[in-house]
Structure formats: structure tokens, C-alpha cells
Amino acid sequence: MEINQLSFPPDNPPLSVIVAAKVAKLNIPNFTTSSTPTFHFSNGLKLKGTLVLLRYIGRVASLYGQDELQASQIDEWLDFSTILSTGSQFETACASLDKFLGHRTLLVGNSVSIADLAIWSGLSATGKRWESLRKSKKYQNLVRWFNSISAEHGDVLNEATSALAGKKGPAKEQHEHEIDLPGAEMGKVRLRFAPEPSGYLHIGHSKAALLNKYFADRYQGQVIIRFDDTNPAKESNEFVENLLIDINTLGIKYSEVTYTSDYFPELMELAEKMIHQGKAYVDDTPREKMQKERMDGIESESRNNTVVKNLELWKEMASASDRGKQCCLRGKLNMQDPNKSLRDPVYFRCNPIPHHRIGDKYKMYPTYDFACPFVDAKEGITHALRSSEYHDRNAQYHRIQEDMGVKKVPIYEFSRLNLVYTLLSKRKLLWFVQNGKVDGWDDPRFPTVQGIVRRGLKIEALIQFIVEQGASKNLNLMEWDKLWTINKKIIDPVCPRHTAVVEEKRVLLTLTNGPEEPFVRVIPKHKKYEGAGEKATSYTKNIWIEHADALSMSINEEVTLMDWGNAIVKEIQKDDNGNVTGLTGVLHLEGSVKSTKLKLTWLPEIADLVSLSLMEFDYLITKKKLEEDEDFIDVLNPCTKKETAALGDANMRNLKRGDVLQLERKGYFRCDAPFVRPSKPIVLFAIPDGRNK
């Protein structure tokens, strides 16, 4: 029986299978496409799945160890190899491998096995990430082992990777992760992320921040953080401090932090110069009338002020006199331009409110439209990344730079990130905070970085989500499900498993042949990931199960008690309302798990169980997308938080704030408040898994 062909997804070839087949000298004449890696045999049979194919190769090519114990050890490493493709756990896996290989030449036994080939391929498949670590001195034992495998099978491995390159379809990674920045030169790119310190960083801002980081990394350039602090009425040091926390959370390495307020003296001097040049004028037109004139293309009566009069009014603005407060400085561009952003935009406004950094030194402040073009040029920014929603202002940006006599900075546009059922306006988010609708800017219902991280999102998932969109200019309304699905793929392979039973109406199941004295077994917290650690599970004659599970049972039904074995239900006690109040059964540990319909989570009846508060959250509004004329207050969700009391296994006493876990049959959770004392429950926040409920 020969292998006729290997089929696999064109955007995700199984490098480990191709490498193993080459080392084993298996002849695979044809490569075709399919959704799952599959061997097609000459007799019509098929084998599917990367690990299944590796085990087959290992057995037929004597790469599966010398005995049953070594074969089992190889199985462990094959399961472990899948973690290398999990971005968040890659370095943790490398550290674990490095420690294991400290006094070993190979992973199992004294000869190369299918385990070595799977791990070697897993590292190689990460490309530059592994190559970067390989060149460093961080994991010397792992690098020694990797180089040894490469040296022993160099020609074959090169042939395999070449075959992979030749058979690989349109490169998904290339498509998703390699975005070009027009005109960028390696080592000369200088970018800026310029948030206004008037709120916390939210998921919409993170797209701009992470794209700046991406381009800086790709072109070996710099990102600076600049706080656009030109509106003291909305800004505070609290926001500055938390924005820096959020930026660090996103993993953005910046070369320096600057503030637009550092440039106020130069901006005021430049504005005065532009008044002298006839490129700006002081206007005292009331705001509503000015807005109407701009819409209608009507020139202000102040547009033809003399330079002397403009300078007089400019001084009134600088002192924030009653007269000055009636005025603003406008650029003299073109009031008839079809692009309304060029119709004499405002450059300076009076604002006597003290500034959070420089106090009451100034009584007027530049607008973003005026300050940003100057500071970008001044700080040597090579590319200004901005959302495509500001596309009409691009012409204004460059026209103002031209009038200022500074270098024009190229603009690179990307689409704004919009999500269903989500408000990203800082003004609207502030309303929720000020009106007590949420518990603060880090509330898990909020789209802020602190909020979504507190709910259980891994930053690696956010980065992948953002970069997968690339720098597309198409305005899309994104579903949260996609982000949470990515997150699940990161946490599921590594997070520990625990057990909880809803406290209300919980039912005691008495196992008549159960242990008279409780006993304890130490079992893995994750059956496929040793790094999750172990937990102590108590086995008792009386066990707690959930009322919903008890309702679904019938007399003489055989059920499976997870991590124990089968039991047969013998008696069901109910009250007058049909609620199950007690159960009696017998252990039937020799029974087949495959034959049972119900697989039940349970807890022993012991004093060490912990109290849990399971928190689930919903969207703050009930409409997918708000139209411009709609008031968000009209679509507030009246119920956005649900709390369920539960009992949890005793091992959960060791949880720390921020730990992510899976409660068996309930889903993923993040620990928000760890164990302090028995009377205070552990608070767990439910993490969405991307499935609509």
C-alpha cells in the first residue's frame, strides 16, 4: 500500500509532515489541495490530520522510539508541538524546550524521532520570529539542538522546505502581514501616534497605534508618542498616564514622548507671522453664523481686516479679554473651494481654562488642524498615518504646511475600525462613566484597551485582528465574534481547566458504592499542555452536580462523571414542583465513556470548595449601528451584566488576578478578584468565545 498523494490547505501546508516524509524517504508523488492534511493511499483509504500523519510516518519509518514508553513520550511532544503555532505561548514553549534540553541531545532516546522533526518544523514555520531568537543567546540549549538536527539532515530538510515553497498556494501570511508603506526607506521611517489625552485608549485607537508599530518594526524605524494636548477643557494627567499604560500594554516600543504643548511658543509665533503675511485673520463672527457661512461659501466680514486690526484682536485673544473671547484666528485659504475643509479653517481659539501641564500660561490654544501639520514637520515625521474618515482634510493638511513654509509630510490612510453594538466616541463613553452606567474606563463592557483586557482579551489576539485587516481603506463594520474567535485559539491550548457548579438548586448525588473515605488524585489541569500544571481532585461518596443536569437524567441511565468514570442513576427524588432534590447512583467505572450521552461536571462534598461569582456581560446598546441622527440614549441596553453564584474546586484558591481558565462545560473566564477569604467569592469574568449565543 503506497501513498499516492498528500493534500493540504494551500495557505497552510503541513511543514512537519513534508519534513518527516523526506527524512523517512517516503515517496509522495503528488500534492493537491484539501481542507485538512490528508494521505491518499493506493487502495483508496485516507488518513487525515497533521498529528495522525506524523504518527503514521513515525511507525512505518521506525521514528517512533524503541519501546512503548518512548512512543508515549513522543506522543506527548507531538501534542506539545501544536503550541509553537500559538503566538502568545511561543516563547514560553521555547523556554520549556530549552530547559528540557539542558542535559539532553534529543527529545526522546538516543536517536532522532518523529518528535524532533515535529518540533524542528514547528520552530522553522514561525520564520523570522524563530530566526531572531536563534541568533540571540536566550535559548542556547534549544538552538544547539536545532542546529544539530539541521546539520544531521541538512540536505533533506532544505529539500523539504523547498518543496513546501514550491507547493504553497497564495501566501496567506504574506497577504495578511506584509503591508507596504509607500516611499519608506529602511532605517529612515519615523512615525507618530498622537492621541488626545481626553479619555482612555480604545480599540479604535489601537488600530492606529498598532499600524504605526507595525511599519516602524518592518522598516526598522521609530515611533514617537505625541500627546495632542490642545484642548485643556477635556484633558487631564490621569488620561496621559493611562494612555501610556495602554500603549505599553499593546507592546509599542516608542523612542520618545512629546507634547504638542511643547510647541505652543513656536505655533503662536508662526500664527503671528502668518497674520503679517496675510495668510490668517482674526474673526469675531458668532460660531453658528460662521458655520453657516462656511457651508454656503460666504466670506466673513472680518476676512478683509487690515494686518494692524488683526494684530490688535490677536493680542485681545492672547489676554482672553471679553473682546478676545469673541474671536478666533482663521486661515485665509479659499471660501469657495468644493472641499469645505479648505474654507478658512480655525487655527486658534480662546480658552481660559488652565492646562493640565502648563497651567494658565496661555489663554488661547491652537486647533489640531493647525498644530498637527507643523509638529509633524518639526519632528521629522516621514509618514502621517490617519484614518480615511479624515480624507477630505488631507488637502487642508498639506495646504497649511505649504502656507507655513514647512516640509510636506506624506499621509498614509487606513480605515477606521468600527464594531457592532459599540460606541467609540470618547464623549459618549465619558457619559457612561459620569452617569454611573459602567464602573469606570476599565469596565469589561467598555471597548477601551483596559476594558477588553480586563474581560479576558489577549493583546496577541488584538494585534492579529488588526494586522489581518491590514491598512485597508474600506469602511467595515466588524463583528466582535471574529476577535473573540482569534482570542479563543490563543487561550484554549494553554489555559488550565477547573470545575464549577451553579449554587442555586444544586443536587447531591450519593454513590452507594463510592469511597467511604475521601481520597485525592493529582491530575493535569490541561490534558494536552503540561505547562498548565496539576490539580488535586478529591473523590467522595457524595458529589454535587447542577440542577439542570439532574433534570436531564432518568432512572437506570448510565452517565459519565468527568475525570472519574461512569455511574448509573438508581433513584431520583423530586419536590412537588418537579425540582430534583436528590439523586442516588452506583459507580460503574468499567463502563465505556463512549456509550454515555451525559458527560457531567461535578464537585466533591468537601469543606474546601470555594465560592464563585460568575459574571457575564452584554453590549451597552441594542442596535448594531447607530445612524448619525440617532441618540445612543434611546438604544441603551437595560441589562448588560448578569451574576451567577457558583461553587468551584479548591484548586481555584491559587488563582491570581488576570489568570485565564476554562470552567469545564461553561466556557472561558478571567479571574478579576482572587480568593481572599471563604466569605468573599472569587470573581470570574466570562470571556466570549466567538460563538453567537
Short mmCIF file of C-alpha atoms in Angstrom, two decimals, residues 67-410:
data_model
loop_
_atom_site.label_atom_id
_atom_site.label_comp_id
_atom_site.label_asym_id
_atom_site.label_seq_id
_atom_site.Cartn_x
_atom_site.Cartn_y
_atom_site.Cartn_z
CA ASP A 67 9.61 0.84 23.26
CA GLU A 68 6.09 1.72 24.42
CA LEU A 69 7.34 4.27 26.97
CA GLN A 70 9.35 6.18 24.36
CA ALA A 71 6.39 6.04 21.96
CA SER A 72 4.20 7.59 24.65
CA GLN A 73 6.82 10.29 25.31
CA ILE A 74 6.85 11.03 21.58
CA ASP A 75 3.06 11.36 21.67
CA GLU A 76 3.44 13.99 24.40
CA TRP A 77 5.88 16.01 22.28
CA LEU A 78 3.65 15.76 19.21
CA ASP A 79 0.80 17.28 21.21
CA PHE A 80 3.19 19.91 22.56
CA SER A 81 4.35 20.87 19.05
CA THR A 82 0.97 22.47 18.28
CA ILE A 83 1.67 25.18 20.89
CA LEU A 84 4.51 26.57 18.74
CA SER A 85 1.91 27.99 16.36
CA THR A 86 0.21 29.85 19.24
CA GLY A 87 1.72 33.31 19.18
CA SER A 88 1.22 34.14 22.85
CA GLN A 89 2.83 30.88 24.05
CA PHE A 90 5.71 30.63 21.57
CA GLU A 91 8.43 31.93 23.89
CA THR A 92 7.01 30.02 26.86
CA ALA A 93 7.26 26.86 24.77
CA CYS A 94 10.82 27.76 23.74
CA ALA A 95 11.79 28.27 27.39
CA SER A 96 10.29 24.90 28.31
CA LEU A 97 12.16 23.17 25.47
CA ASP A 98 15.41 24.92 26.37
CA LYS A 99 15.16 23.74 29.98
CA PHE A 100 14.32 20.18 28.94
CA LEU A 101 17.27 20.02 26.52
CA GLY A 102 19.74 21.28 29.13
CA HIS A 103 21.24 17.81 29.58
CA ARG A 104 19.82 16.02 26.56
CA THR A 105 20.90 15.70 22.95
CA LEU A 106 17.49 14.70 21.60
CA LEU A 107 13.92 14.89 22.83
CA VAL A 108 13.36 11.13 23.27
CA GLY A 109 16.01 8.41 23.46
CA ASN A 110 19.30 8.45 21.61
CA SER A 111 18.16 8.78 18.01
CA VAL A 112 16.15 11.30 16.02
CA SER A 113 12.43 10.63 16.34
CA ILE A 114 9.28 11.99 14.81
CA ALA A 115 9.10 14.26 17.90
CA ASP A 116 12.36 16.01 16.96
CA LEU A 117 11.15 16.54 13.41
CA ALA A 118 7.78 17.92 14.55
CA ILE A 119 9.37 20.42 16.97
CA TRP A 120 12.08 21.40 14.45
CA SER A 121 9.38 22.06 11.84
CA GLY A 122 7.23 23.98 14.34
CA LEU A 123 10.11 26.34 15.07
CA SER A 124 11.06 26.72 11.41
CA ALA A 125 7.47 27.50 10.42
CA THR A 126 7.47 30.67 12.55
CA GLY A 127 10.08 32.18 10.21
CA LYS A 128 11.67 35.40 11.37
CA ARG A 129 10.44 35.01 14.93
CA TRP A 130 12.50 31.86 15.47
CA GLU A 131 15.43 33.14 13.43
CA SER A 132 15.58 36.20 15.66
CA LEU A 133 15.67 34.04 18.80
CA ARG A 134 18.13 31.66 17.16
CA LYS A 135 20.60 34.50 16.64
CA SER A 136 20.27 35.63 20.25
CA LYS A 137 21.74 33.84 23.26
CA LYS A 138 18.42 33.44 25.01
CA TYR A 139 17.80 29.71 24.42
CA GLN A 140 21.24 28.19 23.88
CA ASN A 141 20.26 24.56 24.56
CA LEU A 142 17.35 24.77 22.14
CA VAL A 143 19.50 26.41 19.46
CA ARG A 144 22.20 23.74 19.94
CA TRP A 145 19.59 21.01 19.45
CA PHE A 146 18.02 22.79 16.43
CA ASN A 147 21.42 23.24 14.76
CA SER A 148 22.28 19.60 15.42
CA ILE A 149 19.11 18.39 13.66
CA SER A 150 19.76 20.85 10.82
CA ALA A 151 23.34 19.61 10.41
CA GLU A 152 22.42 15.91 10.52
CA HIS A 153 19.62 16.19 7.96
CA GLY A 154 20.57 19.45 6.23
CA ASP A 155 20.13 18.40 2.60
CA VAL A 156 16.84 16.62 3.24
CA LEU A 157 15.45 19.49 5.33
CA ASN A 158 16.40 22.04 2.68
CA GLU A 159 14.74 19.86 0.06
CA ALA A 160 11.59 19.69 2.20
CA THR A 161 11.38 23.41 2.77
CA SER A 162 11.98 23.98 -0.94
CA ALA A 163 9.19 21.55 -1.76
CA LEU A 164 6.99 23.44 0.64
CA ALA A 165 7.75 26.76 -1.02
CA GLY A 166 7.02 25.23 -4.40
CA LYS A 167 3.69 23.71 -3.38
CA LYS A 168 2.43 26.53 -1.20
CA GLY A 169 -0.50 28.44 -2.62
CA PRO A 170 -1.04 32.20 -2.36
CA ALA A 171 0.81 33.10 0.79
CA LYS A 172 -1.70 33.93 3.49
CA GLU A 173 1.00 35.29 5.78
CA GLN A 174 2.36 37.50 3.03
CA HIS A 175 -1.13 38.76 2.28
CA GLU A 176 -2.06 39.40 5.87
CA HIS A 177 1.14 40.54 7.45
CA GLU A 178 3.19 42.32 4.83
CA ILE A 179 1.75 45.77 4.20
CA ASP A 180 3.78 48.27 2.23
CA LEU A 181 4.36 51.87 3.25
CA PRO A 182 4.86 53.86 0.04
CA GLY A 183 8.18 55.64 -0.20
CA ALA A 184 9.51 54.10 3.01
CA GLU A 185 13.27 53.61 3.28
CA MET A 186 14.76 51.01 5.57
CA GLY A 187 16.05 52.61 8.77
CA LYS A 188 14.65 56.07 7.95
CA VAL A 189 10.97 55.73 8.82
CA ARG A 190 9.78 57.97 11.67
CA LEU A 191 6.12 57.75 12.69
CA ARG A 192 3.95 59.18 15.42
CA PHE A 193 0.96 58.03 17.37
CA ALA A 194 -0.78 61.19 18.57
CA PRO A 195 -3.73 60.58 20.92
CA GLU A 196 -5.60 63.41 22.60
CA PRO A 197 -5.41 62.90 26.41
CA SER A 198 -9.17 63.21 26.85
CA GLY A 199 -10.01 59.56 27.55
CA TYR A 200 -8.55 56.08 27.72
CA LEU A 201 -7.23 54.26 24.65
CA HIS A 202 -9.97 52.25 22.96
CA ILE A 203 -9.93 49.52 20.34
CA GLY A 204 -10.37 52.06 17.53
CA HIS A 205 -7.23 53.95 18.60
CA SER A 206 -5.37 50.67 18.90
CA LYS A 207 -5.58 50.12 15.15
CA ALA A 208 -3.69 53.36 14.50
CA ALA A 209 -1.22 52.61 17.28
CA LEU A 210 -0.52 49.06 16.11
CA LEU A 211 -0.18 50.02 12.44
CA ASN A 212 2.40 52.64 13.42
CA LYS A 213 4.20 49.94 15.41
CA TYR A 214 3.97 47.51 12.51
CA PHE A 215 5.51 49.88 9.96
CA ALA A 216 8.21 51.02 12.37
CA ASP A 217 9.19 47.38 13.02
CA ARG A 218 9.06 46.43 9.37
CA TYR A 219 11.22 49.31 8.21
CA GLN A 220 13.47 49.39 11.30
CA GLY A 221 12.25 52.87 12.09
CA GLN A 222 10.88 54.79 15.06
CA VAL A 223 7.52 55.56 16.62
CA ILE A 224 7.13 58.57 18.87
CA ILE A 225 4.18 59.13 21.18
CA ARG A 226 2.86 62.66 20.95
CA PHE A 227 0.05 63.88 23.15
CA ASP A 228 -2.13 66.25 21.19
CA ASP A 229 -2.94 68.35 24.27
CA THR A 230 -4.54 71.41 22.67
CA ASN A 231 -7.91 71.36 24.47
CA PRO A 232 -7.49 71.85 28.24
CA ALA A 233 -11.24 71.60 28.85
CA LYS A 234 -11.20 67.86 28.10
CA GLU A 235 -7.70 66.76 29.09
CA SER A 236 -6.03 65.60 32.30
CA ASN A 237 -2.88 63.95 33.64
CA GLU A 238 -4.98 60.89 34.50
CA PHE A 239 -5.62 60.34 30.82
CA VAL A 240 -1.95 60.88 29.92
CA GLU A 241 -0.83 58.31 32.49
CA ASN A 242 -3.39 55.73 31.44
CA LEU A 243 -2.76 56.22 27.74
CA LEU A 244 0.91 55.42 28.37
CA ILE A 245 -0.15 52.32 30.33
CA ASP A 246 -2.35 51.22 27.41
CA ILE A 247 0.37 51.92 24.85
CA ASN A 248 2.77 49.75 26.84
CA THR A 249 0.07 47.08 27.12
CA LEU A 250 -0.08 47.00 23.32
CA GLY A 251 3.66 46.31 23.27
CA ILE A 252 4.54 49.52 21.44
CA LYS A 253 8.19 50.47 21.88
CA TYR A 254 8.47 54.20 21.35
CA SER A 255 11.61 56.30 21.04
CA GLU A 256 10.26 59.33 22.92
CA VAL A 257 7.18 61.06 24.29
CA THR A 258 6.39 64.59 23.16
CA TYR A 259 3.55 67.03 23.68
CA THR A 260 2.01 69.47 21.24
CA SER A 261 2.02 71.95 24.14
CA ASP A 262 5.85 71.92 23.97
CA TYR A 263 5.47 73.75 20.65
CA PHE A 264 2.97 76.43 21.74
CA PRO A 265 5.53 79.28 21.65
CA GLU A 266 6.55 78.37 18.09
CA LEU A 267 2.95 77.91 16.99
CA MET A 268 1.98 81.34 18.36
CA GLU A 269 4.98 82.93 16.69
CA LEU A 270 4.13 81.20 13.41
CA ALA A 271 0.48 82.30 13.63
CA GLU A 272 1.55 85.91 14.14
CA LYS A 273 3.89 85.62 11.18
CA MET A 274 1.04 84.31 9.02
CA ILE A 275 -1.11 87.29 10.09
CA HIS A 276 1.66 89.61 8.84
CA GLN A 277 1.80 87.63 5.58
CA GLY A 278 -1.95 87.93 5.05
CA LYS A 279 -2.39 84.13 5.40
CA ALA A 280 -4.51 84.36 8.54
CA TYR A 281 -7.03 86.74 10.06
CA VAL A 282 -8.91 87.21 13.34
CA ASP A 283 -12.65 86.70 13.03
CA ASP A 284 -15.32 87.72 15.54
CA THR A 285 -18.24 86.16 13.67
CA PRO A 286 -20.52 84.20 16.06
CA ARG A 287 -19.88 80.46 15.84
CA GLU A 288 -23.25 79.42 14.37
CA LYS A 289 -23.13 82.13 11.74
CA MET A 290 -19.53 81.18 10.89
CA GLN A 291 -20.52 77.54 10.41
CA LYS A 292 -23.36 78.55 8.09
CA GLU A 293 -21.09 80.86 6.06
CA ARG A 294 -18.56 78.06 5.66
CA MET A 295 -21.28 75.70 4.44
CA ASP A 296 -22.56 78.29 1.99
CA GLY A 297 -19.13 79.54 0.86
CA ILE A 298 -19.74 83.09 2.12
CA GLU A 299 -16.72 85.13 3.14
CA SER A 300 -16.67 86.63 6.62
CA GLU A 301 -16.76 90.41 7.00
CA SER A 302 -13.53 90.05 9.02
CA ARG A 303 -11.70 88.42 6.12
CA ASN A 304 -10.55 91.80 4.80
CA ASN A 305 -9.34 93.15 8.15
CA THR A 306 -6.07 95.07 7.98
CA VAL A 307 -2.98 93.43 9.43
CA VAL A 308 -2.99 96.09 12.17
CA LYS A 309 -6.56 95.27 13.22
CA ASN A 310 -5.84 91.53 13.13
CA LEU A 311 -2.81 92.02 15.40
CA GLU A 312 -4.87 94.12 17.81
CA LEU A 313 -7.52 91.42 18.06
CA TRP A 314 -4.79 88.77 18.31
CA LYS A 315 -3.50 90.47 21.45
CA GLU A 316 -7.03 90.56 22.84
CA MET A 317 -7.23 86.81 22.26
CA ALA A 318 -3.88 86.26 23.96
CA SER A 319 -5.14 88.01 27.10
CA ALA A 320 -8.58 86.32 26.91
CA SER A 321 -10.32 89.65 27.31
CA ASP A 322 -14.06 89.85 26.80
CA ARG A 323 -13.37 91.10 23.29
CA GLY A 324 -10.77 88.42 22.66
CA LYS A 325 -13.13 85.63 23.76
CA GLN A 326 -15.43 86.63 20.89
CA CYS A 327 -12.67 85.95 18.36
CA CYS A 328 -10.79 83.12 16.72
CA LEU A 329 -7.87 83.01 14.28
CA ARG A 330 -8.71 81.59 10.84
CA GLY A 331 -6.56 80.64 7.90
CA LYS A 332 -7.19 82.58 4.71
CA LEU A 333 -7.48 79.73 2.22
CA ASN A 334 -10.44 79.54 -0.20
CA MET A 335 -14.04 80.07 0.89
CA GLN A 336 -15.39 78.79 -2.43
CA ASP A 337 -13.41 75.54 -2.51
CA PRO A 338 -15.64 72.48 -3.07
CA ASN A 339 -13.69 70.83 -0.26
CA LYS A 340 -15.24 72.57 2.75
CA SER A 341 -12.24 71.81 4.98
CA LEU A 342 -10.34 74.43 2.93
CA ARG A 343 -12.91 77.15 3.64
CA ASP A 344 -10.84 79.21 6.08
CA PRO A 345 -10.43 76.71 8.95
CA VAL A 346 -9.94 77.89 12.54
CA TYR A 347 -6.31 77.98 13.72
CA PHE A 348 -6.57 79.35 17.31
CA ARG A 349 -9.37 79.72 19.87
CA CYS A 350 -9.58 81.41 23.27
CA ASN A 351 -9.77 79.07 26.23
CA PRO A 352 -9.01 80.47 29.69
CA ILE A 353 -9.22 77.05 31.39
CA PRO A 354 -5.82 76.07 32.94
CA HIS A 355 -3.84 73.45 31.02
CA HIS A 356 -3.02 70.18 32.81
CA ARG A 357 0.72 70.55 32.08
CA ILE A 358 1.45 74.27 31.80
CA GLY A 359 -1.24 75.80 33.95
CA ASP A 360 -2.65 79.21 32.98
CA LYS A 361 0.35 80.39 30.95
CA TYR A 362 -1.78 80.59 27.79
CA LYS A 363 -5.33 81.82 27.26
CA MET A 364 -5.68 80.55 23.70
CA TYR A 365 -4.78 77.28 22.05
CA PRO A 366 -4.11 76.04 18.53
CA THR A 367 -6.54 73.66 16.89
CA TYR A 368 -5.46 70.20 15.83
CA ASP A 369 -5.81 71.26 12.19
CA PHE A 370 -3.18 73.97 12.71
CA ALA A 371 -0.84 72.28 15.19
CA CYS A 372 -0.55 68.81 13.67
CA PRO A 373 0.85 69.81 10.24
CA PHE A 374 3.52 71.96 11.91
CA VAL A 375 4.56 69.49 14.63
CA ASP A 376 4.66 66.57 12.16
CA ALA A 377 7.11 68.53 10.00
CA LYS A 378 9.06 69.81 13.01
CA GLU A 379 9.55 66.34 14.48
CA GLY A 380 10.70 64.85 11.18
CA ILE A 381 7.73 62.52 10.68
CA THR A 382 8.19 60.67 7.39
CA HIS A 383 4.61 59.36 7.07
CA ALA A 384 1.49 60.59 8.85
CA LEU A 385 -0.92 57.69 9.37
CA ARG A 386 -4.50 58.80 9.71
CA SER A 387 -7.97 57.33 9.38
CA SER A 388 -9.69 57.58 5.99
CA GLU A 389 -12.65 59.30 7.68
CA TYR A 390 -10.44 62.43 7.56
CA HIS A 391 -9.74 62.04 3.83
CA ASP A 392 -11.25 65.43 2.97
CA ARG A 393 -8.86 67.08 5.42
CA ASN A 394 -5.75 65.74 3.69
CA ALA A 395 -5.77 68.65 1.24
CA GLN A 396 -6.15 71.05 4.16
CA TYR A 397 -3.21 69.41 5.99
CA HIS A 398 -0.87 69.89 3.02
CA ARG A 399 -2.15 73.38 2.20
CA ILE A 400 -1.46 74.52 5.77
CA GLN A 401 2.06 73.05 5.60
CA GLU A 402 2.57 74.94 2.34
CA ASP A 403 1.43 78.25 3.91
CA MET A 404 3.65 77.59 6.92
CA GLY A 405 6.65 77.01 4.68
CA VAL A 406 7.45 73.61 6.20
CA LYS A 407 8.13 70.24 4.62
CA LYS A 408 5.09 68.35 3.34
CA VAL A 409 4.60 65.04 5.13
CA PRO A 410 3.02 62.20 3.10
#
